PDB file of C-alpha atoms in Angstrom:
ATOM      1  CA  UNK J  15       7.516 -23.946  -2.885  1.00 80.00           C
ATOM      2  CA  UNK J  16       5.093 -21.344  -1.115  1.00 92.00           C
ATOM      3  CA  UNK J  17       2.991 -23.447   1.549  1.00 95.00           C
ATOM      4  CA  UNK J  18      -0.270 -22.578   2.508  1.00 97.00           C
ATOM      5  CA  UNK J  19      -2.627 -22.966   5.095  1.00 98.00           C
ATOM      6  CA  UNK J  20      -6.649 -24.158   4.536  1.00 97.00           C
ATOM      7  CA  UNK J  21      -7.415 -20.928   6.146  1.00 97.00           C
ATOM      8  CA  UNK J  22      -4.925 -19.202   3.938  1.00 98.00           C
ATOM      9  CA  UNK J  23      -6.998 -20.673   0.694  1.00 98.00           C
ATOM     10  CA  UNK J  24      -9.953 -20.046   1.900  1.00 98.00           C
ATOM     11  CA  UNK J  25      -9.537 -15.848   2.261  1.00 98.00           C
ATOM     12  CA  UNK J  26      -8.127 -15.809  -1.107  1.00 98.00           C
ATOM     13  CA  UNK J  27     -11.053 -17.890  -2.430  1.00 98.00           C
ATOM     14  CA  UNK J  28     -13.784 -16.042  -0.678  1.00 97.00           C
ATOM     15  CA  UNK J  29     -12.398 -12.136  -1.081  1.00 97.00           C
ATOM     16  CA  UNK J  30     -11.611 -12.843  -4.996  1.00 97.00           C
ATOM     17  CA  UNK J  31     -15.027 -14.531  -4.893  1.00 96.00           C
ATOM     18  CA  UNK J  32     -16.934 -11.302  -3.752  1.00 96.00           C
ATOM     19  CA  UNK J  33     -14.857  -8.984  -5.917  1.00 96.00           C
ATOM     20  CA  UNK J  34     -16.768  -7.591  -9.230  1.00 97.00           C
ATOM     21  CA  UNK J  35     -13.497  -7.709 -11.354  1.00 97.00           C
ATOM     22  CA  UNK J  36     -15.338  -5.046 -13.626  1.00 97.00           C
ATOM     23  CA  UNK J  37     -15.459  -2.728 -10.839  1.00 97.00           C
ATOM     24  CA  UNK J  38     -12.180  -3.255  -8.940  1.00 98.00           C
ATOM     25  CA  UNK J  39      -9.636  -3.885 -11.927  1.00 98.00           C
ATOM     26  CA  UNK J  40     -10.156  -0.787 -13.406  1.00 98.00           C
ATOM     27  CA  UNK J  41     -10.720   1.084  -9.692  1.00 98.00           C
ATOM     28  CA  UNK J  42      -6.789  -0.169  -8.661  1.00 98.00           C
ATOM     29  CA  UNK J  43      -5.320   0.205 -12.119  1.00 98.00           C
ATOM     30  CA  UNK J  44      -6.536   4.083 -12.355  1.00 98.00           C
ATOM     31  CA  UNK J  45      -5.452   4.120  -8.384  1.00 98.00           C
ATOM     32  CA  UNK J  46      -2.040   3.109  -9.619  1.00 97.00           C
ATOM     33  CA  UNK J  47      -1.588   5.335 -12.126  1.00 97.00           C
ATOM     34  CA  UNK J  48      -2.906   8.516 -10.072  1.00 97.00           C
ATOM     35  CA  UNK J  49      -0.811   7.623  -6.972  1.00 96.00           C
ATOM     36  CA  UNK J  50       2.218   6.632  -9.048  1.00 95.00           C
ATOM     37  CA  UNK J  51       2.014   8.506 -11.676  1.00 93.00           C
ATOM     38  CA  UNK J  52       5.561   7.493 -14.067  1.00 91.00           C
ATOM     39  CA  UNK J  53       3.604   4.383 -14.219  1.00 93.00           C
ATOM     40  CA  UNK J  54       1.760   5.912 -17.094  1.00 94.00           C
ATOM     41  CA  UNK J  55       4.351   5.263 -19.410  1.00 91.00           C
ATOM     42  CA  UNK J  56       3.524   2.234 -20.153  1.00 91.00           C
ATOM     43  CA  UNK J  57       0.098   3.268 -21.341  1.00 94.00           C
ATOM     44  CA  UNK J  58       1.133   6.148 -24.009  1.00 91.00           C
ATOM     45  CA  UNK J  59      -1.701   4.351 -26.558  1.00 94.00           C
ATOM     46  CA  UNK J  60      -4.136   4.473 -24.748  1.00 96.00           C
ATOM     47  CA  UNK J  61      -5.253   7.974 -24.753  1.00 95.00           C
ATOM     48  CA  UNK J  62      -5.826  11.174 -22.518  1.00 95.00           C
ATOM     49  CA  UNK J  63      -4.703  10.591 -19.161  1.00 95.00           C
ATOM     50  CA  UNK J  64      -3.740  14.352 -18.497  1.00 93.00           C
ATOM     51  CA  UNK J  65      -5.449  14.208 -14.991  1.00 95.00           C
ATOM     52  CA  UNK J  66      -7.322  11.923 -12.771  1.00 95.00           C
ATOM     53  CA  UNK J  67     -10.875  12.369 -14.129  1.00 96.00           C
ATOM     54  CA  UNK J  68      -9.533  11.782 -17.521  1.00 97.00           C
ATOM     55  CA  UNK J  69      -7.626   8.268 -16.172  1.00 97.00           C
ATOM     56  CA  UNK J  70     -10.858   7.131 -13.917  1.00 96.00           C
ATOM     57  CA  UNK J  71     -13.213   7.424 -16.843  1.00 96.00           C
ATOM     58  CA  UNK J  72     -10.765   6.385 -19.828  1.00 97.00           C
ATOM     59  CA  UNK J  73     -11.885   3.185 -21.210  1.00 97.00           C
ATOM     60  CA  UNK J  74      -9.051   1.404 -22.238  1.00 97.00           C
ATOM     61  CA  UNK J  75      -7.722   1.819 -18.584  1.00 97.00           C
ATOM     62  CA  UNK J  76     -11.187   0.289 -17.496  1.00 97.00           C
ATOM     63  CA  UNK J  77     -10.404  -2.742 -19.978  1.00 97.00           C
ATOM     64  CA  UNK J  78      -7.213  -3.361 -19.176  1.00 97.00           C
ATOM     65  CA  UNK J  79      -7.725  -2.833 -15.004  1.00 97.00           C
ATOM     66  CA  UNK J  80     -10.509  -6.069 -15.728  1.00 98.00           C
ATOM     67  CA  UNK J  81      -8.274  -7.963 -17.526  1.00 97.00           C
ATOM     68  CA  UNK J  82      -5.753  -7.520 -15.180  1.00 96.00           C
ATOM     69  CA  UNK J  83      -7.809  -9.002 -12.548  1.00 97.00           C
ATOM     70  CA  UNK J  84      -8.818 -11.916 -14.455  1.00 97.00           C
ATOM     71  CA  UNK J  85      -5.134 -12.751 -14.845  1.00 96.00           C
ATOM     72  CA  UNK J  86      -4.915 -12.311 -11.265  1.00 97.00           C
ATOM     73  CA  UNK J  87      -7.960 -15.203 -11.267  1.00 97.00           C
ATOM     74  CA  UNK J  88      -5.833 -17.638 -13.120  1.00 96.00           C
ATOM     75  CA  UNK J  89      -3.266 -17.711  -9.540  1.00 97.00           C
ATOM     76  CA  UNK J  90      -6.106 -17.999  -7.276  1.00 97.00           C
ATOM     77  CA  UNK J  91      -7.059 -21.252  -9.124  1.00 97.00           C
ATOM     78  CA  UNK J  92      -3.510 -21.925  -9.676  1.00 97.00           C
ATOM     79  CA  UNK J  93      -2.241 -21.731  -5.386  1.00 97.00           C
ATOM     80  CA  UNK J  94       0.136 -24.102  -5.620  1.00 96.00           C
ATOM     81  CA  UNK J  95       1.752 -23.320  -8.809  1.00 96.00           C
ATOM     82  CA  UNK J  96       1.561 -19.499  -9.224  1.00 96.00           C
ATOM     83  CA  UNK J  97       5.222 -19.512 -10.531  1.00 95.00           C
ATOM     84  CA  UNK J  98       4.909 -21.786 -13.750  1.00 96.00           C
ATOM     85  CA  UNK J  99       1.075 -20.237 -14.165  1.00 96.00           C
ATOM     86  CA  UNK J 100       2.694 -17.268 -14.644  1.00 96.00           C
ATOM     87  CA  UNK J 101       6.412 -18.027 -16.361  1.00 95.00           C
ATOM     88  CA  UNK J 102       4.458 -16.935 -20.324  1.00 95.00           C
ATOM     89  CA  UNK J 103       3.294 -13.743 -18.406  1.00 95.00           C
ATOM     90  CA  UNK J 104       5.999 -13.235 -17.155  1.00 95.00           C
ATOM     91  CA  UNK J 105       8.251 -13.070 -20.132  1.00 95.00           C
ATOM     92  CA  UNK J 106       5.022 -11.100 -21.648  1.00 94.00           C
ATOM     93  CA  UNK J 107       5.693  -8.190 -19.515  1.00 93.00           C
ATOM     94  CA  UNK J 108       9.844  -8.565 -19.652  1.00 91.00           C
ATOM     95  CA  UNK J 109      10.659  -9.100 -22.800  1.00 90.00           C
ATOM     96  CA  UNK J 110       7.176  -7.355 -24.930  1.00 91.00           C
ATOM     97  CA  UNK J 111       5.676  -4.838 -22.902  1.00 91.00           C
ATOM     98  CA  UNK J 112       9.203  -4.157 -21.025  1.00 90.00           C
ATOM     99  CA  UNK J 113       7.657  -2.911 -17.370  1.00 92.00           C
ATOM    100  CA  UNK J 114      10.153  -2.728 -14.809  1.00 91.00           C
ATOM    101  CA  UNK J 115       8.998  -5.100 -11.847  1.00 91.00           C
ATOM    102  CA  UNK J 116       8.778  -2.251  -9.115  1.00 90.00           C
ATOM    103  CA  UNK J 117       5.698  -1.823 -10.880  1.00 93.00           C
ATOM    104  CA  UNK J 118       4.424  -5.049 -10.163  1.00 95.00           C
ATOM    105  CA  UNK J 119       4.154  -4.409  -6.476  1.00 95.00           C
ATOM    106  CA  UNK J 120       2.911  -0.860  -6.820  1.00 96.00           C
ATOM    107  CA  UNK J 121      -0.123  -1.978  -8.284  1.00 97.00           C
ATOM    108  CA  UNK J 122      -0.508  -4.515  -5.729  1.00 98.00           C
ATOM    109  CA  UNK J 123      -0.416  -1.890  -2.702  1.00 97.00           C
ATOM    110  CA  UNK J 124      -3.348   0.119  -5.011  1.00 98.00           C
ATOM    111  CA  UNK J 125      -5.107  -3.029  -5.673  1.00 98.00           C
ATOM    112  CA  UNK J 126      -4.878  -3.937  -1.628  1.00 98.00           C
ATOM    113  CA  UNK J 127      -6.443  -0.345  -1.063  1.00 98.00           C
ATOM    114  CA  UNK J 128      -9.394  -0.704  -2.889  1.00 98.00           C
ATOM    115  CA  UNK J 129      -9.718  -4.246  -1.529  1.00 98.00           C
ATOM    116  CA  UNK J 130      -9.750  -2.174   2.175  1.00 98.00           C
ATOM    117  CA  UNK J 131     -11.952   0.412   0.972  1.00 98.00           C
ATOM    118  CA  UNK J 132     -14.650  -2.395  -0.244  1.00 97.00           C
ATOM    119  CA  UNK J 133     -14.321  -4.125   2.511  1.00 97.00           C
ATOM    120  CA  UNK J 134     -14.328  -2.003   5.355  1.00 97.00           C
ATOM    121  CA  UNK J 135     -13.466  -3.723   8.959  1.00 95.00           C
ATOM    122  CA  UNK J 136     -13.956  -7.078   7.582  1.00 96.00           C
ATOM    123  CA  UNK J 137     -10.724  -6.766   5.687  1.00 97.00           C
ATOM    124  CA  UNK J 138      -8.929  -7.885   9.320  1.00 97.00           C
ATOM    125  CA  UNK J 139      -5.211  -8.264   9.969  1.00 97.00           C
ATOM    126  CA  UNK J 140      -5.071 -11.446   8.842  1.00 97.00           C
ATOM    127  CA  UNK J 141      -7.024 -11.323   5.640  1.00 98.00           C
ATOM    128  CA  UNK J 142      -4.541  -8.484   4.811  1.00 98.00           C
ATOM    129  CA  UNK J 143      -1.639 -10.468   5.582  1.00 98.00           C
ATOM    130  CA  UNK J 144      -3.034 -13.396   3.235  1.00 98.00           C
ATOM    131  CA  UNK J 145      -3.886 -10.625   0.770  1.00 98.00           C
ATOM    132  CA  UNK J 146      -0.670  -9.508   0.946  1.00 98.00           C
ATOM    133  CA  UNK J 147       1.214 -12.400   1.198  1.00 98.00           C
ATOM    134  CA  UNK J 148      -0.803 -13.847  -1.906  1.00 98.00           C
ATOM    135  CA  UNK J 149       0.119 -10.412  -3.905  1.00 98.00           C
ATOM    136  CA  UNK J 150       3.705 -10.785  -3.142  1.00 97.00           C
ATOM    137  CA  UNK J 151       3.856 -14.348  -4.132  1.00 97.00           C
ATOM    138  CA  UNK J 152       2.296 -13.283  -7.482  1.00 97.00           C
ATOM    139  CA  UNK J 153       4.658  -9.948  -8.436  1.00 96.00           C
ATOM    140  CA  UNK J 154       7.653 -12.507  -7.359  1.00 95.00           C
ATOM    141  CA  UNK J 155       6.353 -14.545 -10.337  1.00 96.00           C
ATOM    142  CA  UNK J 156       5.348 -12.253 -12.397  1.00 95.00           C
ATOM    143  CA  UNK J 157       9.752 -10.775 -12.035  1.00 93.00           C
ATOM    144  CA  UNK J 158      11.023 -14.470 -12.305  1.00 92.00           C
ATOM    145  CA  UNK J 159      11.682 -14.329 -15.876  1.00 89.00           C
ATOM    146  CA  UNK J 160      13.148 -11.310 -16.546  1.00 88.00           C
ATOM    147  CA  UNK J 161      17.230 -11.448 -17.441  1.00 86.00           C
TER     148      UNK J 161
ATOM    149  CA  UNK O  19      13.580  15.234  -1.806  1.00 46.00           C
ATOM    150  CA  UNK O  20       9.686  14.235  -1.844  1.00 59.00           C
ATOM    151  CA  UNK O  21       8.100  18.089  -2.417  1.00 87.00           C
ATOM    152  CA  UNK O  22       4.785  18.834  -1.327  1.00 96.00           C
ATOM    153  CA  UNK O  23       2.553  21.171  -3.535  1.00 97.00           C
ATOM    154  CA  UNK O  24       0.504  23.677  -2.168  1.00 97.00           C
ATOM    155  CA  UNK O  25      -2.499  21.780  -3.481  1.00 97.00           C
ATOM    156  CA  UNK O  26      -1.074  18.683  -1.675  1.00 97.00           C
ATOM    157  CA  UNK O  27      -0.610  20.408   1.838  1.00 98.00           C
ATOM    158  CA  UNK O  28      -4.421  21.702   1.176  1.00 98.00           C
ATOM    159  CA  UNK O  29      -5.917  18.390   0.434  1.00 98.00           C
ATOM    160  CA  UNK O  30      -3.659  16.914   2.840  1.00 98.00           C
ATOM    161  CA  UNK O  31      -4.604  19.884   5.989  1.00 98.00           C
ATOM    162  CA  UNK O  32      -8.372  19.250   4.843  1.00 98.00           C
ATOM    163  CA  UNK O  33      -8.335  15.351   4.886  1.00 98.00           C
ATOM    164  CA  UNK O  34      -6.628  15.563   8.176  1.00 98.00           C
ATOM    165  CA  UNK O  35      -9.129  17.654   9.631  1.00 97.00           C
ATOM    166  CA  UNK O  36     -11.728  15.199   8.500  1.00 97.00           C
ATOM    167  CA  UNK O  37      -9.997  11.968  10.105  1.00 97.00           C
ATOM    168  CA  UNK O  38      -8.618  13.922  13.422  1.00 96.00           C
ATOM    169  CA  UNK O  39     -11.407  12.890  16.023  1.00 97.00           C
ATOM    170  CA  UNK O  40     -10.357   8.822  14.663  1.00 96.00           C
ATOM    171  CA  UNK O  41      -6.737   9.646  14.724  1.00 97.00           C
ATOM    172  CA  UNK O  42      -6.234   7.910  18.145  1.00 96.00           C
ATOM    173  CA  UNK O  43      -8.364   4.278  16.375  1.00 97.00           C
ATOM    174  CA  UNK O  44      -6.210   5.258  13.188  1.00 98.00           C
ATOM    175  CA  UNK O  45      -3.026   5.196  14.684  1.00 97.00           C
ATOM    176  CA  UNK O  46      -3.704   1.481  16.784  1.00 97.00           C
ATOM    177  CA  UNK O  47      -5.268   0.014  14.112  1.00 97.00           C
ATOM    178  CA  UNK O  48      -2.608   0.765  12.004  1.00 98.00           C
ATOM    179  CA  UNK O  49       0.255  -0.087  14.449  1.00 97.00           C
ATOM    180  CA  UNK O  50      -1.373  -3.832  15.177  1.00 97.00           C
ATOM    181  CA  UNK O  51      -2.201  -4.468  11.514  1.00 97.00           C
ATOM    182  CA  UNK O  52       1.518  -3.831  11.349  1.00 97.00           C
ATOM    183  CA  UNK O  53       2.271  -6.128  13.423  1.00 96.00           C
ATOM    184  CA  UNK O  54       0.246  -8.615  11.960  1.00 96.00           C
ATOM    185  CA  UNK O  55       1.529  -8.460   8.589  1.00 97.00           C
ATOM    186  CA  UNK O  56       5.015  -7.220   8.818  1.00 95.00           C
ATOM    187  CA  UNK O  57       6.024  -9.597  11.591  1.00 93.00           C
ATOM    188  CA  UNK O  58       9.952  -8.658  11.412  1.00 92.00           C
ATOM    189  CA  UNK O  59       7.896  -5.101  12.928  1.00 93.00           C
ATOM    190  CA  UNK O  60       7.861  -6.797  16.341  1.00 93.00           C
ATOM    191  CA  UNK O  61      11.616  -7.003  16.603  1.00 90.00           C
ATOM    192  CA  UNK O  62      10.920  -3.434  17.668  1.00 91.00           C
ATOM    193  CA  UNK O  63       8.099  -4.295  20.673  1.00 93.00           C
ATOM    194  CA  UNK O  64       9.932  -7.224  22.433  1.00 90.00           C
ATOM    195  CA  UNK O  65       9.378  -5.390  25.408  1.00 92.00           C
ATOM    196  CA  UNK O  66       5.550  -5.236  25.244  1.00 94.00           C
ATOM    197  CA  UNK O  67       3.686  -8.021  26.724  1.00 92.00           C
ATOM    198  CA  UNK O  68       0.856  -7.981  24.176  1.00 94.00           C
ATOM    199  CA  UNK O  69       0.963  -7.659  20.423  1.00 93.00           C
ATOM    200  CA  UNK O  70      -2.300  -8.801  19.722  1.00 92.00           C
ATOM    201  CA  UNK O  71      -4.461  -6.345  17.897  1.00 91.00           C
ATOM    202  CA  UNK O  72      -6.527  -4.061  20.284  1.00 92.00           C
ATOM    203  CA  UNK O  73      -3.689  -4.432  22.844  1.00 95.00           C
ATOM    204  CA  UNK O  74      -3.011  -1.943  25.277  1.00 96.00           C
ATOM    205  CA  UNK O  75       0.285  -1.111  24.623  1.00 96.00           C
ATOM    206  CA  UNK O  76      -0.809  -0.863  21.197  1.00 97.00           C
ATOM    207  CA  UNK O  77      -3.498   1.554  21.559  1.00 96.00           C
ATOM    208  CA  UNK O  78      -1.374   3.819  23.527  1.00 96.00           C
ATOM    209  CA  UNK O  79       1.598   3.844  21.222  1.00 96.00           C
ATOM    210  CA  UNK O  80      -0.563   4.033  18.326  1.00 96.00           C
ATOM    211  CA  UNK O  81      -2.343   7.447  19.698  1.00 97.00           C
ATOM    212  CA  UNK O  82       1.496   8.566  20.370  1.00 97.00           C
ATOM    213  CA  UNK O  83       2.260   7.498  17.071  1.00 97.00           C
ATOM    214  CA  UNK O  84      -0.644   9.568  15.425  1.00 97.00           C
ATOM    215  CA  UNK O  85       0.599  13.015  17.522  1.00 96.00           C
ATOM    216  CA  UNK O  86       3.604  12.756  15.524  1.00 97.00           C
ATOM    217  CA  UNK O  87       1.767  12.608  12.597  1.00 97.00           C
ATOM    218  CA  UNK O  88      -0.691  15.380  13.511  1.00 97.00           C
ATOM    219  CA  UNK O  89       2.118  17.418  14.824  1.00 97.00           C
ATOM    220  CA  UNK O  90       3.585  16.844  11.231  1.00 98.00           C
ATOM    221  CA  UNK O  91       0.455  18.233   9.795  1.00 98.00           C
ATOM    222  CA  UNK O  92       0.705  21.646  11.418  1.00 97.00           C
ATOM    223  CA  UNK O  93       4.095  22.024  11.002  1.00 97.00           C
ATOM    224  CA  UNK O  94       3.900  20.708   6.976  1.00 97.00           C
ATOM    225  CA  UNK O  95       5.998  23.664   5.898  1.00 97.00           C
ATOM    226  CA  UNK O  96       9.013  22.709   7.611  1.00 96.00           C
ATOM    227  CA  UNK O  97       9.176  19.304   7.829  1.00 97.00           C
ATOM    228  CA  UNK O  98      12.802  19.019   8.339  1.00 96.00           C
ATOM    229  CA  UNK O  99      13.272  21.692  10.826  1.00 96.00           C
ATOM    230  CA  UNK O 100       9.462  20.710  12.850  1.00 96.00           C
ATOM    231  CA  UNK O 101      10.641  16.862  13.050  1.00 97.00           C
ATOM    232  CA  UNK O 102      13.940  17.550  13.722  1.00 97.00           C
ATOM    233  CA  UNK O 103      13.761  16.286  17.892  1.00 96.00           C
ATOM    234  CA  UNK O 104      11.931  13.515  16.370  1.00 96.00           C
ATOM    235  CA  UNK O 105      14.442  12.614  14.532  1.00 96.00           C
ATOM    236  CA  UNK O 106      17.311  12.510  16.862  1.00 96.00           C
ATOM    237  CA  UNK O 107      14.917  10.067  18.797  1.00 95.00           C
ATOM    238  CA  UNK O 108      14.493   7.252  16.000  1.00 94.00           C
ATOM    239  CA  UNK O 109      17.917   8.105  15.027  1.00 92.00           C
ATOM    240  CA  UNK O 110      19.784   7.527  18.428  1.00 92.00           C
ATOM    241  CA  UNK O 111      17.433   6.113  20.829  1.00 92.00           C
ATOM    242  CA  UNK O 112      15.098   3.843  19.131  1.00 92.00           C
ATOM    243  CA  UNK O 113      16.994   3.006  15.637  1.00 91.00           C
ATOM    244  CA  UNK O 114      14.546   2.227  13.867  1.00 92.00           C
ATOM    245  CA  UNK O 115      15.360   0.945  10.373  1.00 91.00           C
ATOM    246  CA  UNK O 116      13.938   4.041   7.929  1.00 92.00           C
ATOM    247  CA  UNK O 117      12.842   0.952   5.670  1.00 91.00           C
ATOM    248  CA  UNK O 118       9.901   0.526   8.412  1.00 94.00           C
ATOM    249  CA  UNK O 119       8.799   3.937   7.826  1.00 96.00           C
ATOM    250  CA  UNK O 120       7.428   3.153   4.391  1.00 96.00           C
ATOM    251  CA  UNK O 121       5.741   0.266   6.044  1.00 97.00           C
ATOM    252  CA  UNK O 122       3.721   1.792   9.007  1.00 98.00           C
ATOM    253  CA  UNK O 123       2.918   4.744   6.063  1.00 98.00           C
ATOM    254  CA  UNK O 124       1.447   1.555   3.790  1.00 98.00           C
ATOM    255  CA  UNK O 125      -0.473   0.066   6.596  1.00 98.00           C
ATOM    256  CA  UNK O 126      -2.044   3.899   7.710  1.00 98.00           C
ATOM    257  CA  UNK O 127      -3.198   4.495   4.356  1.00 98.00           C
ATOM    258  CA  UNK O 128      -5.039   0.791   4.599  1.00 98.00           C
ATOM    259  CA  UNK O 129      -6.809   2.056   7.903  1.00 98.00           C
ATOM    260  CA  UNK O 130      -7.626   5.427   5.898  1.00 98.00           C
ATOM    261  CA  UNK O 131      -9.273   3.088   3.217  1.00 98.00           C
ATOM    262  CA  UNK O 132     -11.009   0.872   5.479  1.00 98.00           C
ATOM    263  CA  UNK O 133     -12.411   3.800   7.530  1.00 98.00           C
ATOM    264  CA  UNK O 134     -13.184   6.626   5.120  1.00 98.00           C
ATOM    265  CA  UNK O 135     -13.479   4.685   1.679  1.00 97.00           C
ATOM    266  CA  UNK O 136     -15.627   7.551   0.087  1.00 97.00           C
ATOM    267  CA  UNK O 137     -13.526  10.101   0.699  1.00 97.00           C
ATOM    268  CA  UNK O 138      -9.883   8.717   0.229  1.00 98.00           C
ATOM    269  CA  UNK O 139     -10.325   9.025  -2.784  1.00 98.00           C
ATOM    270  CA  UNK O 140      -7.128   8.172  -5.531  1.00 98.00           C
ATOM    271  CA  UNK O 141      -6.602  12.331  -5.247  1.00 97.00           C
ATOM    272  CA  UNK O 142      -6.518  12.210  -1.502  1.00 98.00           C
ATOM    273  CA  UNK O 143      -4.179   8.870  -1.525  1.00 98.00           C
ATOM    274  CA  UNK O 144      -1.290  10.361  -3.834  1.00 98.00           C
ATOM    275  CA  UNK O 145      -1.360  13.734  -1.341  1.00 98.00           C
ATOM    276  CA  UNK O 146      -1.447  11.660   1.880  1.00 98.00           C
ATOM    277  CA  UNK O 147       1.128   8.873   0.516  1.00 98.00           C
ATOM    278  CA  UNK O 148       3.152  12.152  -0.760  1.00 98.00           C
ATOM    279  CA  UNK O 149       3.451  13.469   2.856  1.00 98.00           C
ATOM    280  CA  UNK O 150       3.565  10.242   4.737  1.00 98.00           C
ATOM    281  CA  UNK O 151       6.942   9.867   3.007  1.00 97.00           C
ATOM    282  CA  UNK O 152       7.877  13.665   3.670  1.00 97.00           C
ATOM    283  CA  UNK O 153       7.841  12.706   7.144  1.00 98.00           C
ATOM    284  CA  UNK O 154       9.465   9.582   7.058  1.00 97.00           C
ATOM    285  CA  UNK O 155      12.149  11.752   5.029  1.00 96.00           C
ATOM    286  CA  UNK O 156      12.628  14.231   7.887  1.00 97.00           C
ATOM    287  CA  UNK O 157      12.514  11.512  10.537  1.00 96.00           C
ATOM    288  CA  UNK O 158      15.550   9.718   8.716  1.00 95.00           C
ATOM    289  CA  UNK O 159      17.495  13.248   8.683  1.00 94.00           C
ATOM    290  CA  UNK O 160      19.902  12.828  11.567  1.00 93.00           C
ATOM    291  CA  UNK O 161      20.512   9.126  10.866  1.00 93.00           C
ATOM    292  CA  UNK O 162      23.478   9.914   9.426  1.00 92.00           C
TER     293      UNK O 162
END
């Protein structure tokens, strides 16, 4: 059972609060798949992403970065139960769309960066380490039902 | 073996020449962000009396820290061979787990974000994250 703090839920609920999910779902998603680049094979359908220009302005990577964040949106009004939130998700991406859980937490370093970038200095040690600590709690889910 | 492109020691050697005069700020704010969020880090700093952010010890290890990695920069060709004393210090004085490598890189390409978000761009992120893990490569060369 994760615990945490009031000040804990409160960063998580005021940086996803300030995010425009438009702007940085499909910002960490085309991160991802620029800095990690075999992470394109899960995305064979969705068109030309020979080079970076091509993956920043493709938009079925824009689509699918927002509605990535939006399923991010369903743990940050789901705290205390991220884990059953996310158990149909989680056999989603196991069993149908068959991405290998590294993954998970490579977008979350990409999706952290842009968070920094927006942010600037008021993205403090602390609101990374509740960032971070919320990411990891949500790729551990996101694994949990793979076999 | 991570290998570095020519175009990714030019955009790296450019980018680095952009962030050099906050290399010193880079380097602590990366180290106590570090500390902050990774706190199994500290295990290596018991002997520091302050591991707050914005520390002293902190600020001088971080600009000691960012030498390394600026020394790593002009000597990008030869990782292996320019890191070498390096290595024989993390390898038989400090120890350092290589596993924290990959860390500190993580948290100094946060700083990069936070302080230059226009130009670390997703380009300039795969080149930098590319040679951040060069180095940690040739720094875990005479581990064993």
């Amino acid at each position: 059972m994760v615990e945490w703090t009031e000040q804990e839920r409160n960063i998580i609920t005021s940086i996803f609060s300030s995010l425009d999910y438009d702007d940085v779902g499909p910002k960490a998603l085309s991160r991802c798949l620029i800095v990690y680049p075999w992470t394109q094979r899960y995305f064979a359908s969705f068109g030309n992403l020979y080079n970076a220009d091509a993956i920043k302005t493709n938009p079925n990577i824009q689509a699918h970065g927002t509605r990535v964040l939006h399923g991010l949106d369903r743990a940050v009004k789901n705290m205390d139960n991220i884990k059953d939130t996310y158990a149909e998700l989680s056999v989603l991406h196991s069993e149908k769309l068959h991405v290998d859980p590294d993954n998970f937490r490579l977008l979350a370093d990409c999706l952290t960066i842009v968070i920094a970038a927006k942010m600037g200095s008021g993205f403090t040690p602390e609101m990374q380490a509740t960032f971070q600590k919320f990411l990891a709690v949500v790729v551990s889910a996101l694994g949990r039902q793979y076999h | 073996m991570t290998s570095l492109t020519a175009k990714d020691k030019n955009t790296v050697k450019a980018f680095w020449a952009k962030i050099s005069p906050n290399a010193t700020a880079i380097g602590a704010d990366a180290l106590g962000r570090m500390l902050v969020v990774y706190p199994q880090t500290k295990t290596y700093f018991a002997h520091w009396k302050d591991l707050s952010p914005g520390s002293a010890p902190i600020k001088k290890h971080g600009a000691t820290v960012m030498g390394g990695v600026a020394d790593a920069v002009a000597k990008i060709d030869n990782l292996t061979a320019g890191l070498l004393n390096l290595s024989e210090l993390h390898a038989f004085t400090l120890r350092v787990d290589p596993a924290n490598f990959k860390i500190l890189a993580h948290n100094i390409l946060v700083v990069l974000a936070i302080t230059f978000p226009n130009d670390f761009t997703p380009e300039v992120h795969v080149a930098m994250d590319k040679f951040l893990s060069a180095v940690a490569l040739a720094l875990s060369e005479k581990y064993r």
